[in-house]
PDB file of C-alpha atoms in Angstrom:
ATOM      1  CA  MET M  71       9.857  -2.242 169.502  1.00  0.00           C
ATOM      2  CA  SER M  72       6.787  -4.263 170.328  1.00  0.00           C
ATOM      3  CA  THR M  73       7.475  -7.077 172.766  1.00  0.00           C
ATOM      4  CA  GLN M  74       4.100  -8.724 172.409  1.00  0.00           C
ATOM      5  CA  GLN M  75       4.685 -12.453 172.502  1.00  0.00           C
ATOM      6  CA  THR M  76       2.683 -15.418 173.713  1.00  0.00           C
ATOM      7  CA  HIS M  77       4.948 -16.893 176.377  1.00  0.00           C
ATOM      8  CA  PHE M  78       2.568 -19.634 177.539  1.00  0.00           C
ATOM      9  CA  ASN M  79       4.023 -21.172 180.698  1.00  0.00           C
ATOM     10  CA  TYR M  80       7.600 -21.338 179.555  1.00  0.00           C
ATOM     11  CA  SER M  81      10.266 -21.549 182.223  1.00  0.00           C
ATOM     12  CA  GLU M  82      11.781 -18.200 183.164  1.00  0.00           C
ATOM     13  CA  LEU M  83      15.130 -19.953 182.903  1.00  0.00           C
ATOM     14  CA  LEU M  84      14.429 -20.098 179.165  1.00  0.00           C
ATOM     15  CA  THR M  85      12.729 -16.748 178.602  1.00  0.00           C
ATOM     16  CA  GLN M  86      14.753 -14.473 180.887  1.00  0.00           C
ATOM     17  CA  PRO M  87      18.139 -14.979 179.153  1.00  0.00           C
ATOM     18  CA  VAL M  88      16.448 -14.522 175.781  1.00  0.00           C
ATOM     19  CA  GLU M  89      14.935 -11.210 176.879  1.00  0.00           C
ATOM     20  CA  GLN M  90      18.339 -10.085 178.188  1.00  0.00           C
ATOM     21  CA  PHE M  91      19.918 -11.036 174.862  1.00  0.00           C
ATOM     22  CA  LEU M  92      17.244  -9.157 172.899  1.00  0.00           C
ATOM     23  CA  LEU M  93      17.845  -6.093 175.067  1.00  0.00           C
ATOM     24  CA  TYR M  94      21.572  -6.394 174.314  1.00  0.00           C
ATOM     25  CA  LEU M  95      20.823  -6.497 170.566  1.00  0.00           C
ATOM     26  CA  LYS M  96      18.693  -3.376 170.891  1.00  0.00           C
ATOM     27  CA  SER M  97      20.735  -1.216 173.272  1.00  0.00           C
ATOM     28  CA  GLU M  98      24.350  -2.278 172.676  1.00  0.00           C
ATOM     29  CA  ARG M  99      24.397  -3.749 169.182  1.00  0.00           C
ATOM     30  CA  GLN M 100      21.722  -1.295 168.018  1.00  0.00           C
ATOM     31  CA  LEU M 101      20.496  -3.705 165.368  1.00  0.00           C
ATOM     32  CA  SER M 102      17.636  -2.705 163.090  1.00  0.00           C
ATOM     33  CA  LEU M 103      14.074  -3.212 164.272  1.00  0.00           C
ATOM     34  CA  ASN M 104      13.517  -5.831 161.591  1.00  0.00           C
ATOM     35  CA  THR M 105      16.566  -7.820 162.743  1.00  0.00           C
ATOM     36  CA  GLN M 106      15.452  -7.644 166.360  1.00  0.00           C
ATOM     37  CA  VAL M 107      11.994  -8.925 165.399  1.00  0.00           C
ATOM     38  CA  ASN M 108      13.544 -11.819 163.476  1.00  0.00           C
ATOM     39  CA  TYR M 109      15.731 -12.788 166.426  1.00  0.00           C
ATOM     40  CA  ARG M 110      12.737 -12.666 168.770  1.00  0.00           C
ATOM     41  CA  ARG M 111      10.642 -14.819 166.448  1.00  0.00           C
ATOM     42  CA  GLN M 112      13.338 -17.454 166.046  1.00  0.00           C
ATOM     43  CA  LEU M 113      14.350 -17.595 169.713  1.00  0.00           C
ATOM     44  CA  TYR M 114      10.778 -17.925 170.993  1.00  0.00           C
ATOM     45  CA  ALA M 115      10.192 -20.694 168.470  1.00  0.00           C
ATOM     46  CA  LEU M 116      13.253 -22.387 169.980  1.00  0.00           C
ATOM     47  CA  ILE M 117      11.949 -21.827 173.510  1.00  0.00           C
ATOM     48  CA  LYS M 118       8.783 -23.641 172.473  1.00  0.00           C
ATOM     49  CA  LEU M 119      10.790 -26.505 170.986  1.00  0.00           C
ATOM     50  CA  ALA M 120      13.007 -26.728 174.075  1.00  0.00           C
ATOM     51  CA  SER M 121       9.918 -26.926 176.282  1.00  0.00           C
ATOM     52  CA  GLU M 122       8.439 -29.675 174.103  1.00  0.00           C
ATOM     53  CA  ILE M 123      11.500 -31.856 174.677  1.00  0.00           C
ATOM     54  CA  GLU M 124      11.316 -31.071 178.406  1.00  0.00           C
ATOM     55  CA  ILE M 125      14.304 -28.750 178.638  1.00  0.00           C
ATOM     56  CA  SER M 126      13.727 -26.154 181.336  1.00  0.00           C
ATOM     57  CA  CYS M 127      16.957 -24.140 181.077  1.00  0.00           C
ATOM     58  CA  TRP M 128      19.564 -23.432 178.427  1.00  0.00           C
ATOM     59  CA  GLN M 129      22.329 -24.954 180.544  1.00  0.00           C
ATOM     60  CA  ASN M 130      20.733 -28.362 179.876  1.00  0.00           C
ATOM     61  CA  VAL M 131      21.031 -28.008 176.105  1.00  0.00           C
ATOM     62  CA  ASP M 132      23.743 -30.021 174.357  1.00  0.00           C
ATOM     63  CA  SER M 133      24.492 -30.552 170.666  1.00  0.00           C
ATOM     64  CA  SER M 134      22.054 -33.483 170.500  1.00  0.00           C
ATOM     65  CA  ALA M 135      19.261 -31.278 171.814  1.00  0.00           C
ATOM     66  CA  VAL M 136      20.135 -28.606 169.234  1.00  0.00           C
ATOM     67  CA  ARG M 137      19.941 -31.187 166.433  1.00  0.00           C
ATOM     68  CA  LEU M 138      16.634 -32.438 167.815  1.00  0.00           C
ATOM     69  CA  MET M 139      15.149 -28.923 167.824  1.00  0.00           C
ATOM     70  CA  ILE M 140      16.357 -28.247 164.287  1.00  0.00           C
ATOM     71  CA  GLY M 141      15.016 -31.660 163.196  1.00  0.00           C
ATOM     72  CA  ARG M 142      11.596 -30.836 164.630  1.00  0.00           C
ATOM     73  CA  SER M 143      11.692 -27.468 162.900  1.00  0.00           C
ATOM     74  CA  LYS M 144      12.346 -29.248 159.617  1.00  0.00           C
ATOM     75  CA  ARG M 145       9.400 -31.602 160.164  1.00  0.00           C
ATOM     76  CA  GLU M 146       7.232 -28.537 160.770  1.00  0.00           C
ATOM     77  CA  GLY M 147       7.957 -27.498 157.197  1.00  0.00           C
ATOM     78  CA  LEU M 148      10.793 -24.964 157.486  1.00  0.00           C
ATOM     79  CA  ASN M 149      12.930 -24.811 154.371  1.00  0.00           C
ATOM     80  CA  ALA M 150      16.730 -24.964 154.430  1.00  0.00           C
ATOM     81  CA  SER M 151      17.274 -21.191 154.500  1.00  0.00           C
ATOM     82  CA  SER M 152      14.805 -20.746 157.372  1.00  0.00           C
ATOM     83  CA  LEU M 153      16.441 -23.591 159.291  1.00  0.00           C
ATOM     84  CA  ALA M 154      19.844 -21.971 158.762  1.00  0.00           C
ATOM     85  CA  LEU M 155      18.458 -18.676 160.089  1.00  0.00           C
ATOM     86  CA  ARG M 156      17.048 -20.412 163.177  1.00  0.00           C
ATOM     87  CA  LEU M 157      20.332 -22.184 163.874  1.00  0.00           C
ATOM     88  CA  SER M 158      22.294 -18.963 163.332  1.00  0.00           C
ATOM     89  CA  SER M 159      20.048 -17.150 165.832  1.00  0.00           C
ATOM     90  CA  LEU M 160      20.632 -19.902 168.384  1.00  0.00           C
ATOM     91  CA  ARG M 161      24.400 -19.795 167.845  1.00  0.00           C
ATOM     92  CA  SER M 162      24.463 -16.024 168.372  1.00  0.00           C
ATOM     93  CA  PHE M 163      22.376 -16.342 171.526  1.00  0.00           C
ATOM     94  CA  PHE M 164      24.623 -19.068 172.944  1.00  0.00           C
ATOM     95  CA  ASN M 165      27.740 -17.058 172.090  1.00  0.00           C
ATOM     96  CA  TRP M 166      26.299 -14.205 174.123  1.00  0.00           C
ATOM     97  CA  MET M 167      25.540 -16.582 177.016  1.00  0.00           C
ATOM     98  CA  VAL M 168      29.145 -17.838 176.924  1.00  0.00           C
ATOM     99  CA  ASN M 169      30.411 -14.251 177.037  1.00  0.00           C
ATOM    100  CA  GLN M 170      28.077 -13.589 179.957  1.00  0.00           C
ATOM    101  CA  LYS M 171      29.486 -16.666 181.751  1.00  0.00           C
ATOM    102  CA  GLN M 172      26.036 -18.264 181.729  1.00  0.00           C
ATOM    103  CA  LEU M 173      27.350 -21.158 179.614  1.00  0.00           C
ATOM    104  CA  ASN M 174      30.742 -22.818 179.466  1.00  0.00           C
ATOM    105  CA  ALA M 175      30.548 -23.590 175.749  1.00  0.00           C
ATOM    106  CA  ASN M 176      28.268 -23.038 172.762  1.00  0.00           C
ATOM    107  CA  PRO M 177      26.365 -26.324 172.141  1.00  0.00           C
ATOM    108  CA  ALA M 178      25.267 -25.164 168.672  1.00  0.00           C
ATOM    109  CA  LYS M 179      28.801 -24.433 167.459  1.00  0.00           C
ATOM    110  CA  GLY M 180      29.439 -27.867 165.946  1.00  0.00           C
ATOM    111  CA  VAL M 181      25.979 -28.337 164.446  1.00  0.00           C
ATOM    112  CA  LEU M 182      26.079 -27.990 160.661  1.00  0.00           C
ATOM    113  CA  ASN M 183      23.650 -25.858 158.714  1.00  0.00           C
ATOM    114  CA  PRO M 184      21.061 -27.825 156.717  1.00  0.00           C
ATOM    115  CA  LYS M 185      21.998 -28.265 153.086  1.00  0.00           C
ATOM    116  CA  GLN M 186      20.339 -25.690 150.869  1.00  0.00           C
ATOM    117  CA  GLY M 187      19.202 -26.253 147.336  1.00  0.00           C
ATOM    118  CA  ARG M 188      21.327 -24.400 144.825  1.00  0.00           C
ATOM    119  CA  HIS M 189      19.597 -22.400 142.117  1.00  0.00           C
ATOM    120  CA  LEU M 190      22.379 -21.567 139.695  1.00  0.00           C
ATOM    121  CA  PRO M 191      21.361 -19.783 136.498  1.00  0.00           C
ATOM    122  CA  LYS M 192      21.577 -21.621 133.186  1.00  0.00           C
ATOM    123  CA  ASN M 193      24.887 -21.019 131.530  1.00  0.00           C
ATOM    124  CA  ILE M 194      25.209 -19.436 128.096  1.00  0.00           C
ATOM    125  CA  ASN M 195      26.717 -21.743 125.488  1.00  0.00           C
ATOM    126  CA  VAL M 196      29.977 -20.780 123.770  1.00  0.00           C
ATOM    127  CA  ASP M 197      28.286 -20.012 120.434  1.00  0.00           C
ATOM    128  CA  ASP M 198      25.941 -17.533 122.137  1.00  0.00           C
ATOM    129  CA  ILE M 199      28.885 -16.022 124.023  1.00  0.00           C
ATOM    130  CA  ASN M 200      30.700 -15.445 120.719  1.00  0.00           C
ATOM    131  CA  GLN M 201      27.550 -13.952 119.190  1.00  0.00           C
ATOM    132  CA  LEU M 202      27.126 -11.653 122.193  1.00  0.00           C
ATOM    133  CA  MET M 203      30.725 -10.462 121.975  1.00  0.00           C
ATOM    134  CA  ASP M 204      30.541  -9.721 118.240  1.00  0.00           C
ATOM    135  CA  ILE M 205      29.752  -6.031 118.757  1.00  0.00           C
ATOM    136  CA  LYS M 206      30.621  -3.977 115.676  1.00  0.00           C
ATOM    137  CA  TYR M 207      30.062  -0.478 117.087  1.00  0.00           C
ATOM    138  CA  ASN M 208      33.114   1.641 117.910  1.00  0.00           C
ATOM    139  CA  ASP M 209      31.674   4.458 120.028  1.00  0.00           C
ATOM    140  CA  PRO M 210      33.021   4.798 123.624  1.00  0.00           C
ATOM    141  CA  LEU M 211      29.956   3.300 125.349  1.00  0.00           C
ATOM    142  CA  SER M 212      29.836   0.287 123.013  1.00  0.00           C
ATOM    143  CA  VAL M 213      33.570  -0.313 123.436  1.00  0.00           C
ATOM    144  CA  ARG M 214      33.181  -0.001 127.222  1.00  0.00           C
ATOM    145  CA  ASP M 215      30.336  -2.530 127.212  1.00  0.00           C
ATOM    146  CA  ARG M 216      32.224  -4.981 124.988  1.00  0.00           C
ATOM    147  CA  THR M 217      35.195  -4.682 127.335  1.00  0.00           C
ATOM    148  CA  MET M 218      33.051  -5.297 130.427  1.00  0.00           C
ATOM    149  CA  LEU M 219      31.536  -8.381 128.777  1.00  0.00           C
ATOM    150  CA  GLU M 220      34.983  -9.691 127.865  1.00  0.00           C
ATOM    151  CA  VAL M 221      36.437  -9.113 131.333  1.00  0.00           C
ATOM    152  CA  MET M 222      33.440 -10.479 133.224  1.00  0.00           C
ATOM    153  CA  TYR M 223      33.232 -13.674 131.183  1.00  0.00           C
ATOM    154  CA  GLY M 224      36.986 -13.892 130.630  1.00  0.00           C
ATOM    155  CA  SER M 225      37.866 -13.828 134.338  1.00  0.00           C
ATOM    156  CA  GLY M 226      34.626 -14.947 136.013  1.00  0.00           C
ATOM    157  CA  LEU M 227      34.141 -11.769 138.032  1.00  0.00           C
ATOM    158  CA  ARG M 228      31.261 -10.955 140.309  1.00  0.00           C
ATOM    159  CA  LEU M 229      29.287  -7.872 139.263  1.00  0.00           C
ATOM    160  CA  SER M 230      30.502  -5.975 142.339  1.00  0.00           C
ATOM    161  CA  GLU M 231      34.102  -6.872 141.480  1.00  0.00           C
ATOM    162  CA  LEU M 232      33.687  -5.647 137.919  1.00  0.00           C
ATOM    163  CA  VAL M 233      32.284  -2.219 138.809  1.00  0.00           C
ATOM    164  CA  ASN M 234      34.877  -1.723 141.567  1.00  0.00           C
ATOM    165  CA  LEU M 235      37.873  -2.265 139.293  1.00  0.00           C
ATOM    166  CA  ASN M 236      40.309   0.641 139.071  1.00  0.00           C
ATOM    167  CA  CYS M 237      42.786   1.399 136.309  1.00  0.00           C
ATOM    168  CA  LYS M 238      45.692   0.881 138.707  1.00  0.00           C
ATOM    169  CA  THR M 239      44.590  -2.714 139.392  1.00  0.00           C
ATOM    170  CA  LEU M 240      45.414  -3.701 135.795  1.00  0.00           C
ATOM    171  CA  ASN M 241      48.712  -5.146 134.628  1.00  0.00           C
ATOM    172  CA  LEU M 242      48.220  -5.531 130.894  1.00  0.00           C
ATOM    173  CA  ILE M 243      51.866  -6.384 130.257  1.00  0.00           C
ATOM    174  CA  ASP M 244      51.671  -9.523 132.393  1.00  0.00           C
ATOM    175  CA  GLY M 245      47.966 -10.050 131.664  1.00  0.00           C
ATOM    176  CA  GLU M 246      46.765  -9.826 135.263  1.00  0.00           C
ATOM    177  CA  VAL M 247      44.171  -7.954 137.289  1.00  0.00           C
ATOM    178  CA  ARG M 248      43.855  -7.546 141.048  1.00  0.00           C
ATOM    179  CA  VAL M 249      40.305  -7.984 142.311  1.00  0.00           C
ATOM    180  CA  ILE M 250      38.828  -7.213 145.727  1.00  0.00           C
ATOM    181  CA  GLY M 251      36.210  -9.876 146.453  1.00  0.00           C
ATOM    182  CA  LYS M 252      33.910 -10.704 149.335  1.00  0.00           C
ATOM    183  CA  GLY M 253      35.312  -9.998 152.766  1.00  0.00           C
ATOM    184  CA  SER M 254      37.765  -7.526 151.185  1.00  0.00           C
ATOM    185  CA  LYS M 255      39.928 -10.458 150.077  1.00  0.00           C
ATOM    186  CA  GLU M 256      42.223  -9.666 147.179  1.00  0.00           C
ATOM    187  CA  ARG M 257      43.001 -12.174 144.466  1.00  0.00           C
ATOM    188  CA  LYS M 258      45.024 -11.947 141.290  1.00  0.00           C
ATOM    189  CA  LEU M 259      43.397 -13.215 138.105  1.00  0.00           C
ATOM    190  CA  PRO M 260      44.681 -13.846 134.599  1.00  0.00           C
ATOM    191  CA  LEU M 261      43.308 -11.797 131.716  1.00  0.00           C
ATOM    192  CA  GLY M 262      42.740 -13.496 128.385  1.00  0.00           C
ATOM    193  CA  ARG M 263      43.978 -12.178 125.038  1.00  0.00           C
ATOM    194  CA  GLU M 264      40.552 -10.795 124.100  1.00  0.00           C
ATOM    195  CA  SER M 265      40.179  -9.056 127.463  1.00  0.00           C
ATOM    196  CA  ILE M 266      43.606  -7.430 127.138  1.00  0.00           C
ATOM    197  CA  LYS M 267      42.877  -6.343 123.568  1.00  0.00           C
ATOM    198  CA  TRP M 268      39.588  -4.699 124.500  1.00  0.00           C
ATOM    199  CA  LEU M 269      40.908  -3.183 127.716  1.00  0.00           C
ATOM    200  CA  ARG M 270      43.579  -1.395 125.688  1.00  0.00           C
ATOM    201  CA  HIS M 271      40.949  -0.220 123.208  1.00  0.00           C
ATOM    202  CA  TRP M 272      38.695   1.017 126.010  1.00  0.00           C
ATOM    203  CA  LEU M 273      41.515   2.790 127.863  1.00  0.00           C
ATOM    204  CA  SER M 274      42.330   4.681 124.662  1.00  0.00           C
ATOM    205  CA  MET M 275      38.746   6.007 124.602  1.00  0.00           C
ATOM    206  CA  ARG M 276      37.997   6.325 128.332  1.00  0.00           C
ATOM    207  CA  ASP M 277      39.112   9.963 128.560  1.00  0.00           C
ATOM    208  CA  PHE M 278      36.375  10.941 126.080  1.00  0.00           C
ATOM    209  CA  LEU M 279      33.896  10.472 128.968  1.00  0.00           C
ATOM    210  CA  SER M 280      35.846  12.804 131.325  1.00  0.00           C
ATOM    211  CA  PRO M 281      36.518  10.321 134.188  1.00  0.00           C
ATOM    212  CA  GLN M 282      36.163  11.769 137.669  1.00  0.00           C
ATOM    213  CA  ASP M 283      38.429   9.222 139.392  1.00  0.00           C
ATOM    214  CA  ASP M 284      40.443   6.049 138.749  1.00  0.00           C
ATOM    215  CA  ALA M 285      37.364   3.842 138.157  1.00  0.00           C
ATOM    216  CA  LEU M 286      38.051   1.549 135.197  1.00  0.00           C
ATOM    217  CA  PHE M 287      34.488   1.449 133.909  1.00  0.00           C
ATOM    218  CA  ILE M 288      32.621   4.743 133.969  1.00  0.00           C
ATOM    219  CA  SER M 289      29.217   6.024 132.882  1.00  0.00           C
ATOM    220  CA  LYS M 290      28.647   8.624 130.190  1.00  0.00           C
ATOM    221  CA  LEU M 291      28.772  11.200 133.007  1.00  0.00           C
ATOM    222  CA  GLY M 292      32.303  10.152 133.940  1.00  0.00           C
ATOM    223  CA  LYS M 293      31.320   8.491 137.233  1.00  0.00           C
ATOM    224  CA  ARG M 294      31.981   4.878 138.248  1.00  0.00           C
ATOM    225  CA  ILE M 295      29.370   2.763 136.487  1.00  0.00           C
ATOM    226  CA  SER M 296      26.658   1.341 138.745  1.00  0.00           C
ATOM    227  CA  PRO M 297      25.732  -2.364 139.013  1.00  0.00           C
ATOM    228  CA  ARG M 298      22.210  -1.549 137.832  1.00  0.00           C
ATOM    229  CA  ASN M 299      23.559   0.201 134.738  1.00  0.00           C
ATOM    230  CA  VAL M 300      25.713  -2.832 133.900  1.00  0.00           C
ATOM    231  CA  GLU M 301      22.715  -5.169 134.250  1.00  0.00           C
ATOM    232  CA  LYS M 302      20.646  -2.919 132.004  1.00  0.00           C
ATOM    233  CA  ARG M 303      23.336  -2.598 129.329  1.00  0.00           C
ATOM    234  CA  PHE M 304      24.071  -6.349 129.263  1.00  0.00           C
ATOM    235  CA  ALA M 305      20.376  -7.156 128.854  1.00  0.00           C
ATOM    236  CA  GLN M 306      20.117  -4.637 126.018  1.00  0.00           C
ATOM    237  CA  TRP M 307      23.103  -6.125 124.216  1.00  0.00           C
ATOM    238  CA  GLY M 308      21.620  -9.599 124.520  1.00  0.00           C
ATOM    239  CA  ILE M 309      18.540  -8.373 122.667  1.00  0.00           C
ATOM    240  CA  LYS M 310      20.499  -6.299 120.153  1.00  0.00           C
ATOM    241  CA  GLN M 311      22.800  -9.233 119.308  1.00  0.00           C
ATOM    242  CA  GLY M 312      19.803 -11.488 118.675  1.00  0.00           C
ATOM    243  CA  LEU M 313      20.201 -13.906 121.601  1.00  0.00           C
ATOM    244  CA  SER M 314      17.183 -15.833 122.806  1.00  0.00           C
ATOM    245  CA  VAL M 315      18.443 -15.949 126.417  1.00  0.00           C
ATOM    246  CA  HIS M 316      18.382 -13.067 128.895  1.00  0.00           C
ATOM    247  CA  ILE M 317      21.898 -11.775 129.519  1.00  0.00           C
ATOM    248  CA  HIS M 318      22.621 -11.106 133.187  1.00  0.00           C
ATOM    249  CA  PRO M 319      26.081 -10.518 134.699  1.00  0.00           C
ATOM    250  CA  HIS M 320      25.898 -13.581 136.949  1.00  0.00           C
ATOM    251  CA  LYS M 321      25.083 -15.744 133.939  1.00  0.00           C
ATOM    252  CA  LEU M 322      28.433 -14.752 132.476  1.00  0.00           C
ATOM    253  CA  ARG M 323      30.213 -15.684 135.722  1.00  0.00           C
ATOM    254  CA  HIS M 324      28.365 -18.999 135.865  1.00  0.00           C
ATOM    255  CA  SER M 325      29.142 -19.658 132.210  1.00  0.00           C
ATOM    256  CA  PHE M 326      32.832 -18.966 132.875  1.00  0.00           C
ATOM    257  CA  ALA M 327      32.800 -21.558 135.674  1.00  0.00           C
ATOM    258  CA  THR M 328      30.858 -24.125 133.633  1.00  0.00           C
ATOM    259  CA  HIS M 329      33.021 -23.817 130.522  1.00  0.00           C
ATOM    260  CA  MET M 330      36.245 -23.947 132.531  1.00  0.00           C
ATOM    261  CA  LEU M 331      35.100 -27.052 134.387  1.00  0.00           C
ATOM    262  CA  GLU M 332      33.984 -28.754 131.194  1.00  0.00           C
ATOM    263  CA  SER M 333      37.360 -28.113 129.583  1.00  0.00           C
ATOM    264  CA  SER M 334      39.764 -28.587 132.496  1.00  0.00           C
ATOM    265  CA  GLY M 335      37.992 -30.757 135.058  1.00  0.00           C
ATOM    266  CA  ASP M 336      40.055 -28.893 137.676  1.00  0.00           C
ATOM    267  CA  LEU M 337      37.436 -27.961 140.248  1.00  0.00           C
ATOM    268  CA  ARG M 338      39.851 -26.540 142.781  1.00  0.00           C
ATOM    269  CA  ALA M 339      41.492 -24.217 140.271  1.00  0.00           C
ATOM    270  CA  VAL M 340      38.114 -22.961 139.087  1.00  0.00           C
ATOM    271  CA  GLN M 341      37.010 -22.370 142.668  1.00  0.00           C
ATOM    272  CA  GLU M 342      40.172 -20.370 143.263  1.00  0.00           C
ATOM    273  CA  LEU M 343      39.549 -18.300 140.163  1.00  0.00           C
ATOM    274  CA  LEU M 344      35.994 -17.615 141.313  1.00  0.00           C
ATOM    275  CA  GLY M 345      37.187 -16.524 144.722  1.00  0.00           C
ATOM    276  CA  HIS M 346      35.283 -19.099 146.773  1.00  0.00           C
ATOM    277  CA  ALA M 347      33.821 -22.615 146.691  1.00  0.00           C
ATOM    278  CA  ASP M 348      30.975 -21.475 144.448  1.00  0.00           C
ATOM    279  CA  LEU M 349      30.317 -24.846 142.830  1.00  0.00           C
ATOM    280  CA  SER M 350      30.417 -27.055 145.913  1.00  0.00           C
ATOM    281  CA  THR M 351      29.465 -26.118 149.443  1.00  0.00           C
ATOM    282  CA  THR M 352      31.583 -28.984 150.759  1.00  0.00           C
ATOM    283  CA  GLN M 353      34.766 -28.178 148.808  1.00  0.00           C
ATOM    284  CA  VAL M 354      37.614 -27.000 151.003  1.00  0.00           C
ATOM    285  CA  TYR M 355      38.945 -23.697 149.764  1.00  0.00           C
ATOM    286  CA  THR M 356      42.303 -24.557 148.246  1.00  0.00           C
ATOM    287  CA  HIS M 357      45.106 -22.053 147.607  1.00  0.00           C
ATOM    288  CA  LEU M 358      46.982 -22.658 144.375  1.00  0.00           C
ATOM    289  CA  ASP M 359      49.896 -20.645 143.085  1.00  0.00           C
ATOM    290  CA  PHE M 360      49.188 -18.151 140.321  1.00  0.00           C
ATOM    291  CA  SER M 361      51.278 -19.887 137.657  1.00  0.00           C
ATOM    292  CA  HIS M 362      49.140 -23.022 138.013  1.00  0.00           C
ATOM    293  CA  LEU M 363      45.947 -20.970 137.766  1.00  0.00           C
ATOM    294  CA  ALA M 364      47.244 -19.180 134.688  1.00  0.00           C
ATOM    295  CA  ASN M 365      48.182 -22.465 133.012  1.00  0.00           C
ATOM    296  CA  VAL M 366      44.747 -23.976 133.668  1.00  0.00           C
ATOM    297  CA  TYR M 367      43.136 -20.762 132.419  1.00  0.00           C
ATOM    298  CA  ASP M 368      45.244 -20.608 129.244  1.00  0.00           C
ATOM    299  CA  SER M 369      44.593 -24.203 128.290  1.00  0.00           C
ATOM    300  CA  ALA M 370      40.889 -24.299 129.100  1.00  0.00           C
ATOM    301  CA  HIS M 371      39.105 -20.978 128.639  1.00  0.00           C
ATOM    302  CA  PRO M 372      37.493 -20.533 125.182  1.00  0.00           C
ATOM    303  CA  ARG M 373      38.645 -16.905 124.857  1.00  0.00           C
ATOM    304  CA  ALA M 374      41.938 -17.073 126.735  1.00  0.00           C
ATOM    305  CA  LYS M 375      45.056 -18.015 124.753  1.00  0.00           C
ATOM    306  CA  ARG M 376      46.932 -15.173 126.375  1.00  0.00           C
ATOM    307  CA  GLY M 377      49.660 -13.575 124.354  1.00  0.00           C
ATOM    308  CA  LYS M 378      53.027 -12.560 125.700  1.00  0.00           C
TER     309      LYS M 378
END
């Protein structure tokens, strides 16, 4: 890894710990070259900022100094994601210094990340959803695709959650599915009447594709369907069904959230169904019991109305 860097006349009390940390990332953490370069870039930018506010060693940095450096970075034109990356690099460096007994506490720990603009996709209106779902074909691949559309929109799944579903995670009698989300966290979600109907139809045809394992949704070769294949098939169905909007899996998830919120107004329940505070970065993740979630789902989702 190239260590070329203009150090100017920075204090060794600033540069030496950074170089030790970078060596730790390379030799012990064995991070990728690209990650090491990013850390170096961010930390030397912070050394420069620390020098500008007349800080000669990291032991003199407190939370106010961290906020000042991040504030100056913002005035230099860094966007929110770049500021978050810079602050994250500083936190990691200070954590290492604490572990090395060079600092008593991490002064960046309580400093909040800058707010980032949210670029959520436009949701698909209910009429377009119904038009998209009105697939007349009855071959295995068409039934599979209709089922994936129903389940993704019906339960607000992430694309990764959809493709990783297994047959054993379904409970069609009680109308539930177990999903493994981000951070390997499991959550139980209600399935609407349409989802249950099409899941049963698909399961009756799934063996025609000679499945190789317990994957719920499989390709024509019998293997677990890939995220890219799902994206491609959804886009094709959007065109085939005459929609003017591009159909992408995340649009279905976003539409689920939007339509549920419009109908129920229960933000916390929707966040729980989504698996995280997707609609508000400041919303505290709230655990609600499943019966409450199911009741909100049944009363609010356009294609729910679960049958017993």
